[in-house]
Tab-separated table of C-alpha atoms in Angstrom:
chain	number	residue	atom	x	y	z
A	1	UNK	CA	-22.237	10.324	21.071
A	2	UNK	CA	-21.312	13.890	22.043
A	3	UNK	CA	-18.745	12.598	24.541
A	4	UNK	CA	-15.222	12.810	23.023
A	5	UNK	CA	-14.320	9.739	25.096
A	6	UNK	CA	-16.875	7.638	23.187
A	7	UNK	CA	-15.691	6.142	19.882
A	8	UNK	CA	-18.857	4.275	18.929
A	9	UNK	CA	-22.255	3.274	20.255
A	10	UNK	CA	-24.000	-0.076	20.527
A	11	UNK	CA	-27.765	0.156	21.067
A	12	UNK	CA	-29.147	-2.972	22.743
A	13	UNK	CA	-32.919	-3.395	22.766
A	14	UNK	CA	-34.593	-6.098	24.886
A	15	UNK	CA	-38.215	-5.305	24.065
A	16	UNK	CA	-41.243	-5.643	26.337
A	17	UNK	CA	-44.772	-6.217	25.098
A	18	UNK	CA	-45.515	-2.473	24.760
A	19	UNK	CA	-42.144	-1.443	23.259
A	20	UNK	CA	-42.522	0.656	20.099
A	21	UNK	CA	-39.910	-1.177	18.021
A	22	UNK	CA	-40.210	0.845	14.802
A	23	UNK	CA	-40.244	4.243	16.515
A	24	UNK	CA	-37.115	3.371	18.509
A	25	UNK	CA	-35.362	2.247	15.313
A	26	UNK	CA	-36.269	5.547	13.632
A	27	UNK	CA	-34.950	7.528	16.629
A	28	UNK	CA	-31.695	5.589	16.575
A	29	UNK	CA	-31.240	6.350	12.870
A	30	UNK	CA	-32.081	10.037	13.280
A	31	UNK	CA	-29.679	10.498	16.203
A	32	UNK	CA	-26.812	8.570	14.649
A	33	UNK	CA	-27.136	10.617	11.467
A	34	UNK	CA	-26.071	13.756	13.356
A	35	UNK	CA	-22.667	12.377	14.335
A	36	UNK	CA	-19.586	11.142	12.524
A	37	UNK	CA	-19.178	8.072	14.715
A	38	UNK	CA	-20.027	4.432	14.053
A	39	UNK	CA	-23.199	3.005	15.559
A	40	UNK	CA	-24.307	-0.601	15.881
A	41	UNK	CA	-27.501	-2.214	17.102
A	42	UNK	CA	-28.656	-5.459	18.649
A	43	UNK	CA	-32.463	-5.663	18.722
A	44	UNK	CA	-33.077	-8.968	20.479
A	45	UNK	CA	-36.122	-11.067	19.701
A	46	UNK	CA	-35.789	-11.999	16.004
A	47	UNK	CA	-39.333	-11.995	14.545
A	48	UNK	CA	-40.670	-9.606	17.189
A	49	UNK	CA	-38.153	-6.933	16.201
A	50	UNK	CA	-37.915	-7.688	12.460
A	51	UNK	CA	-39.572	-4.417	11.411
A	52	UNK	CA	-37.085	-2.398	13.462
A	53	UNK	CA	-34.131	-4.334	12.051
A	54	UNK	CA	-35.313	-3.550	8.508
A	55	UNK	CA	-35.322	0.174	9.323
A	56	UNK	CA	-31.797	0.002	10.765
A	57	UNK	CA	-30.392	-1.907	7.822
A	58	UNK	CA	-32.053	0.388	5.278
A	59	UNK	CA	-30.175	3.262	6.932
A	60	UNK	CA	-26.866	1.318	6.912
A	61	UNK	CA	-26.677	0.671	10.656
A	62	UNK	CA	-25.205	-2.808	11.194
A	63	UNK	CA	-27.409	-5.148	13.215
A	64	UNK	CA	-26.286	-8.157	15.242
A	65	UNK	CA	-28.539	-10.843	16.720
A	66	UNK	CA	-26.252	-11.057	19.772
A	67	UNK	CA	-24.325	-8.130	21.334
A	68	UNK	CA	-21.151	-10.210	21.686
A	69	UNK	CA	-21.062	-10.697	17.899
A	70	UNK	CA	-20.919	-6.925	17.536
A	71	UNK	CA	-18.063	-6.746	20.067
A	72	UNK	CA	-15.984	-9.132	17.940
A	73	UNK	CA	-16.724	-7.127	14.798
A	74	UNK	CA	-15.896	-3.821	16.520
A	75	UNK	CA	-12.608	-5.266	17.824
A	76	UNK	CA	-11.710	-6.373	14.285
A	77	UNK	CA	-12.503	-2.902	12.910
A	78	UNK	CA	-10.346	-1.308	15.616
A	79	UNK	CA	-7.495	-3.730	14.847
A	80	UNK	CA	-7.751	-2.840	11.154
A	81	UNK	CA	-7.683	0.897	11.975
A	82	UNK	CA	-4.580	0.533	14.142
A	83	UNK	CA	-2.897	-1.575	11.467
A	84	UNK	CA	-3.550	1.084	8.812
A	85	UNK	CA	-2.225	3.837	11.097
A	86	UNK	CA	1.067	2.041	11.792
A	87	UNK	CA	4.163	3.306	10.046
A	88	UNK	CA	3.818	2.091	6.481
A	89	UNK	CA	6.107	-0.726	5.425
A	90	UNK	CA	7.850	-1.029	2.124
A	91	UNK	CA	6.261	-3.624	-0.139
A	92	UNK	CA	8.975	-5.587	-1.977
A	93	UNK	CA	9.259	-5.768	-5.747
A	94	UNK	CA	10.315	-9.278	-6.704
A	95	UNK	CA	12.662	-9.764	-9.647
A	96	UNK	CA	11.702	-12.210	-12.364
A	97	UNK	CA	7.910	-11.892	-12.107
A	98	UNK	CA	6.305	-12.703	-15.478
A	99	UNK	CA	3.117	-10.674	-15.279
A	100	UNK	CA	2.265	-11.118	-18.950
A	101	UNK	CA	2.477	-14.918	-18.665
A	102	UNK	CA	-0.165	-14.850	-15.913
A	103	UNK	CA	-2.310	-12.375	-17.839
A	104	UNK	CA	-2.465	-14.628	-20.909
A	105	UNK	CA	-3.852	-17.563	-18.883
A	106	UNK	CA	-6.418	-15.400	-17.073
A	107	UNK	CA	-7.605	-13.580	-20.197
A	108	UNK	CA	-8.010	-16.860	-22.088
A	109	UNK	CA	-10.274	-18.212	-19.342
A	110	UNK	CA	-12.292	-14.990	-19.131
A	111	UNK	CA	-12.713	-14.842	-22.918
A	112	UNK	CA	-14.152	-18.372	-22.781
A	113	UNK	CA	-16.631	-17.275	-20.106
A	114	UNK	CA	-15.083	-19.510	-17.443
A	115	UNK	CA	-14.802	-18.606	-13.757
A	116	UNK	CA	-13.048	-21.684	-12.339
A	117	UNK	CA	-9.438	-22.514	-13.175
A	118	UNK	CA	-8.240	-26.063	-12.623
A	119	UNK	CA	-4.898	-26.835	-11.041
A	120	UNK	CA	-3.270	-27.298	-14.438
A	121	UNK	CA	-4.243	-23.703	-15.341
A	122	UNK	CA	-3.559	-22.236	-11.890
A	123	UNK	CA	0.009	-23.543	-11.604
A	124	UNK	CA	1.463	-21.435	-14.499
A	125	UNK	CA	-0.010	-18.299	-12.889
A	126	UNK	CA	1.636	-19.114	-9.567
A	127	UNK	CA	4.892	-19.967	-11.334
A	128	UNK	CA	4.837	-16.558	-13.038
A	129	UNK	CA	4.956	-14.943	-9.585
A	130	UNK	CA	7.729	-17.149	-8.284
A	131	UNK	CA	5.641	-19.381	-6.056
A	132	UNK	CA	7.355	-22.781	-5.708
A	133	UNK	CA	5.429	-25.300	-7.807
A	134	UNK	CA	6.284	-28.934	-8.554
A	135	UNK	CA	6.945	-30.738	-11.887
A	136	UNK	CA	3.640	-31.867	-13.334
A	137	UNK	CA	1.642	-32.770	-16.439
A	138	UNK	CA	-1.887	-33.609	-17.596
A	139	UNK	CA	-2.557	-37.109	-18.929
A	140	UNK	CA	-5.512	-37.908	-21.154
A	141	UNK	CA	-4.696	-41.603	-21.652
A	142	UNK	CA	-3.271	-44.477	-19.636
A	143	UNK	CA	-0.041	-44.515	-21.659
A	144	UNK	CA	0.368	-40.761	-21.339
A	145	UNK	CA	-0.025	-41.108	-17.551
A	146	UNK	CA	2.832	-43.606	-17.499
A	147	UNK	CA	5.032	-41.389	-19.698
A	148	UNK	CA	4.451	-38.259	-17.608
A	149	UNK	CA	5.065	-40.116	-14.359
A	150	UNK	CA	8.345	-41.536	-15.692
A	151	UNK	CA	9.439	-38.108	-16.944
A	152	UNK	CA	8.673	-36.450	-13.590
A	153	UNK	CA	10.211	-39.249	-11.564
A	154	UNK	CA	8.583	-41.412	-8.902
A	155	UNK	CA	6.892	-41.113	-6.500
A	156	UNK	CA	4.045	-39.046	-7.943
A	157	UNK	CA	0.567	-37.880	-6.980
A	158	UNK	CA	-2.341	-38.411	-9.399
A	159	UNK	CA	-5.434	-36.181	-9.277
A	160	UNK	CA	-8.577	-35.851	-11.363
A	161	UNK	CA	-8.768	-32.611	-13.378
A	162	UNK	CA	-12.358	-31.399	-13.767
A	163	UNK	CA	-14.213	-28.077	-13.625
A	164	UNK	CA	-17.081	-29.961	-11.977
A	165	UNK	CA	-15.047	-31.275	-9.025
A	166	UNK	CA	-13.563	-29.001	-6.355
A	167	UNK	CA	-12.984	-31.486	-3.501
A	168	UNK	CA	-11.128	-34.305	-5.230
A	169	UNK	CA	-10.662	-36.553	-2.177
A	170	UNK	CA	-14.437	-36.713	-1.679
A	171	UNK	CA	-14.883	-38.543	-5.009
A	172	UNK	CA	-11.758	-40.742	-4.728
A	173	UNK	CA	-10.083	-38.504	-7.287
A	174	UNK	CA	-6.611	-38.549	-5.700
A	175	UNK	CA	-3.914	-41.212	-5.454
A	176	UNK	CA	-0.807	-40.583	-3.347
A	177	UNK	CA	2.650	-42.143	-3.412
A	178	UNK	CA	2.432	-43.821	-6.826
A	179	UNK	CA	5.843	-45.474	-7.244
A	180	UNK	CA	5.925	-47.487	-10.488
A	181	UNK	CA	4.871	-47.230	-14.124
A	182	UNK	CA	2.384	-50.086	-13.687
A	183	UNK	CA	0.878	-48.337	-10.655
A	184	UNK	CA	0.562	-45.098	-12.665
A	185	UNK	CA	-1.333	-46.894	-15.449
A	186	UNK	CA	-3.591	-48.704	-12.999
A	187	UNK	CA	-4.077	-45.473	-11.062
A	188	UNK	CA	-5.236	-43.652	-14.184
A	189	UNK	CA	-7.944	-46.275	-14.791
A	190	UNK	CA	-8.948	-46.415	-11.116
A	191	UNK	CA	-9.417	-42.653	-10.743
A	192	UNK	CA	-11.545	-42.434	-13.898
A	193	UNK	CA	-13.726	-45.327	-12.707
A	194	UNK	CA	-14.159	-44.067	-9.137
A	195	UNK	CA	-14.908	-40.473	-10.161
A	196	UNK	CA	-17.454	-41.548	-12.781
A	197	UNK	CA	-19.173	-43.684	-10.139
A	198	UNK	CA	-19.162	-40.905	-7.517
A	199	UNK	CA	-19.988	-37.999	-9.861
A	200	UNK	CA	-21.775	-39.264	-12.983
A	201	UNK	CA	-21.772	-36.779	-15.825
A	202	UNK	CA	-18.757	-34.785	-14.589
A	203	UNK	CA	-16.560	-33.541	-17.433
A	204	UNK	CA	-13.069	-34.917	-16.858
A	205	UNK	CA	-10.211	-33.186	-18.681
A	206	UNK	CA	-7.686	-35.810	-17.650
A	207	UNK	CA	-5.533	-36.912	-14.731
A	208	UNK	CA	-3.107	-34.346	-13.346
A	209	UNK	CA	0.202	-35.928	-12.326
A	210	UNK	CA	2.566	-34.158	-9.968
A	211	UNK	CA	5.876	-34.897	-8.251
A	212	UNK	CA	5.336	-36.038	-4.655
A	213	UNK	CA	7.603	-34.427	-2.067
A	214	UNK	CA	8.550	-35.573	1.409
A	215	UNK	CA	5.871	-34.957	4.007
A	216	UNK	CA	6.185	-31.558	5.705
A	217	UNK	CA	3.876	-29.240	7.602
A	218	UNK	CA	0.761	-28.339	5.612
A	219	UNK	CA	-0.377	-24.709	5.562
A	220	UNK	CA	-2.921	-22.820	3.485
A	221	UNK	CA	-2.592	-19.510	1.651
A	222	UNK	CA	-5.580	-17.764	0.165
A	223	UNK	CA	-6.984	-14.659	-1.489
A	224	UNK	CA	-10.544	-13.381	-1.263
A	225	UNK	CA	-11.732	-10.251	-3.060
A	226	UNK	CA	-13.865	-8.213	-0.654
A	227	UNK	CA	-16.139	-5.411	-1.855
A	228	UNK	CA	-14.996	-3.100	0.962
A	229	UNK	CA	-11.352	-4.029	1.556
A	230	UNK	CA	-10.161	-5.312	-1.816
A	231	UNK	CA	-7.760	-8.255	-1.854
A	232	UNK	CA	-7.664	-9.967	1.557
A	233	UNK	CA	-4.844	-12.465	2.131
A	234	UNK	CA	-5.351	-15.484	4.422
A	235	UNK	CA	-2.874	-17.816	6.132
A	236	UNK	CA	-3.376	-20.833	8.396
A	237	UNK	CA	-2.735	-24.505	8.955
A	238	UNK	CA	-3.683	-26.421	5.825
A	239	UNK	CA	-5.387	-29.669	4.862
A	240	UNK	CA	-8.317	-30.600	7.097
A	241	UNK	CA	-7.026	-28.376	9.915
A	242	UNK	CA	-8.313	-25.210	8.280
A	243	UNK	CA	-11.844	-26.639	8.072
A	244	UNK	CA	-11.834	-28.120	11.586
A	245	UNK	CA	-10.015	-25.476	13.655
A	246	UNK	CA	-10.397	-22.299	11.541
A	247	UNK	CA	-6.994	-21.231	12.865
A	248	UNK	CA	-6.295	-18.485	10.326
A	249	UNK	CA	-5.027	-14.908	10.072
A	250	UNK	CA	-5.904	-12.158	7.589
A	251	UNK	CA	-4.351	-8.982	6.151
A	252	UNK	CA	-5.318	-6.577	3.386
A	253	UNK	CA	-2.969	-6.524	0.379
A	254	UNK	CA	-0.423	-5.262	-0.496
A	255	UNK	CA	1.774	-6.883	2.157
A	256	UNK	CA	5.380	-6.345	3.148
A	257	UNK	CA	7.721	-8.444	5.297
A	258	UNK	CA	6.350	-7.193	8.633
A	259	UNK	CA	2.749	-8.054	7.812
A	260	UNK	CA	3.685	-11.482	6.434
A	261	UNK	CA	5.680	-12.226	9.589
A	262	UNK	CA	2.752	-11.130	11.800
A	263	UNK	CA	0.353	-13.363	9.899
A	264	UNK	CA	2.470	-16.470	10.404
A	265	UNK	CA	3.002	-15.815	14.104
A	266	UNK	CA	-0.615	-14.866	14.787
A	267	UNK	CA	-2.166	-18.310	14.429
A	268	UNK	CA	-2.450	-20.469	17.542
A	269	UNK	CA	-0.585	-23.318	15.840
A	270	UNK	CA	2.524	-21.241	15.127
A	271	UNK	CA	4.486	-23.343	17.626
A	272	UNK	CA	4.068	-26.329	15.283
A	273	UNK	CA	5.986	-24.391	12.621
A	274	UNK	CA	8.534	-22.982	15.061
A	275	UNK	CA	9.535	-26.434	16.335
A	276	UNK	CA	7.346	-27.577	19.215
A	277	UNK	CA	8.505	-30.329	21.606
A	278	UNK	CA	11.858	-30.971	20.004
A	279	UNK	CA	10.674	-30.977	16.392
A	280	UNK	CA	12.837	-29.170	13.865
A	281	UNK	CA	11.565	-25.698	12.947
A	282	UNK	CA	9.993	-25.392	9.519
A	283	UNK	CA	11.127	-22.977	6.803
A	284	UNK	CA	9.070	-19.995	7.981
A	285	UNK	CA	11.010	-17.485	5.859
A	286	UNK	CA	9.953	-19.248	2.668
A	287	UNK	CA	6.302	-19.153	3.799
A	288	UNK	CA	6.533	-15.415	4.480
A	289	UNK	CA	7.953	-14.848	1.005
A	290	UNK	CA	5.114	-16.875	-0.543
A	291	UNK	CA	2.579	-14.714	1.309
A	292	UNK	CA	4.159	-11.564	-0.141
A	293	UNK	CA	4.331	-13.008	-3.664
A	294	UNK	CA	0.677	-14.043	-3.443
A	295	UNK	CA	-0.182	-10.509	-2.310
A	296	UNK	CA	1.581	-9.086	-5.381
A	297	UNK	CA	-0.405	-11.425	-7.651
A	298	UNK	CA	-3.705	-10.433	-6.009
A	299	UNK	CA	-2.944	-6.705	-6.383
A	300	UNK	CA	-1.914	-7.024	-10.039
A	301	UNK	CA	-5.004	-9.007	-11.092
A	302	UNK	CA	-8.294	-7.773	-9.601
A	303	UNK	CA	-10.121	-10.314	-11.783
A	304	UNK	CA	-9.000	-13.003	-9.304
A	305	UNK	CA	-11.973	-13.343	-6.961
A	306	UNK	CA	-10.674	-16.237	-4.875
A	307	UNK	CA	-7.466	-18.239	-4.790
A	308	UNK	CA	-6.571	-21.192	-2.567
A	309	UNK	CA	-3.208	-22.895	-2.157
A	310	UNK	CA	-4.015	-25.865	0.050
A	311	UNK	CA	-1.733	-27.327	1.019
A	312	UNK	CA	1.527	-25.477	0.781
A	313	UNK	CA	3.960	-28.092	2.084
A	314	UNK	CA	6.617	-26.544	4.323
A	315	UNK	CA	9.878	-28.433	4.804
A	316	UNK	CA	12.402	-28.116	7.620
A	317	UNK	CA	14.274	-24.828	7.925
A	318	UNK	CA	16.286	-24.208	4.769
A	319	UNK	CA	14.291	-26.757	2.751
A	320	UNK	CA	11.780	-24.322	1.279
A	321	UNK	CA	8.123	-25.066	0.581
A	322	UNK	CA	6.037	-26.343	-2.343
A	323	UNK	CA	2.551	-25.755	-3.744
A	324	UNK	CA	0.811	-29.141	-3.617
A	325	UNK	CA	-2.666	-28.033	-4.739
A	326	UNK	CA	-4.215	-24.800	-6.022
A	327	UNK	CA	-7.408	-23.390	-7.477
A	328	UNK	CA	-8.506	-19.970	-8.719
A	329	UNK	CA	-11.966	-18.412	-9.107
A	330	UNK	CA	-12.443	-15.420	-11.428
């Protein structure tokens, strides 16, 4: 730790039968406390070293079951440090943002003691920050479903709207490519029946009906409020891809154009957006703008704990992108 060429220390303990686990942990804590450098530990053996791990954690020394887990964490911390030390970028101020419109929706939910906002409530907040949403409406009867679908224009998507249901597909709460008034009426009845069978007792507010757009590339945008870093913005491939491949990138808000561009290009699947194997490139510029607008929303409203836009449907270059599904946790 005295060596100026050393930036941090990882203490790895592979104990033998006579190893004094607790005394070693105390010595590590005492030594580390004399220096202004980060220290990490990996006491291997789980139950055998549990007492030593408790001592380390009580003194705020991070512990990792495997040394390689620490290496990944240390690399992430170093990346974050370098990112913060880069020449600061100008964060854009977008014209037309309706901050008060978003505040009204959020304050109403908080006043009612609610922490989960449905898509119907989330969409106006996103609209207030210029994120590209689609025409939509909430139906509470079969006839209203038909009327809303006809007003929006076919084809439409129909989705159950309920505080008790997060993953709508899992309970057959989504119908895609509904193309006629009769199909909209039948779809309304079918979703109610299937959801009530799959999730008895769930409170259903109605059926959310939304314009269906041509199939594009699906990506995900997200916000997570971290106790140490504040608002963390996430980007990756959307739909099932994000759950299967975990191909995502992160930055700490607020974000400018450079950071948004880095995020998009950092994921392994970027080539799918850029136009792999003769495919047309997708509208990456519109995605980067959405990332920056989402960052502005997250900075302005610290009461937003989590926010997911999944998927954001990205059309071919010049065709923009659209929010197909969203949820907010307060």
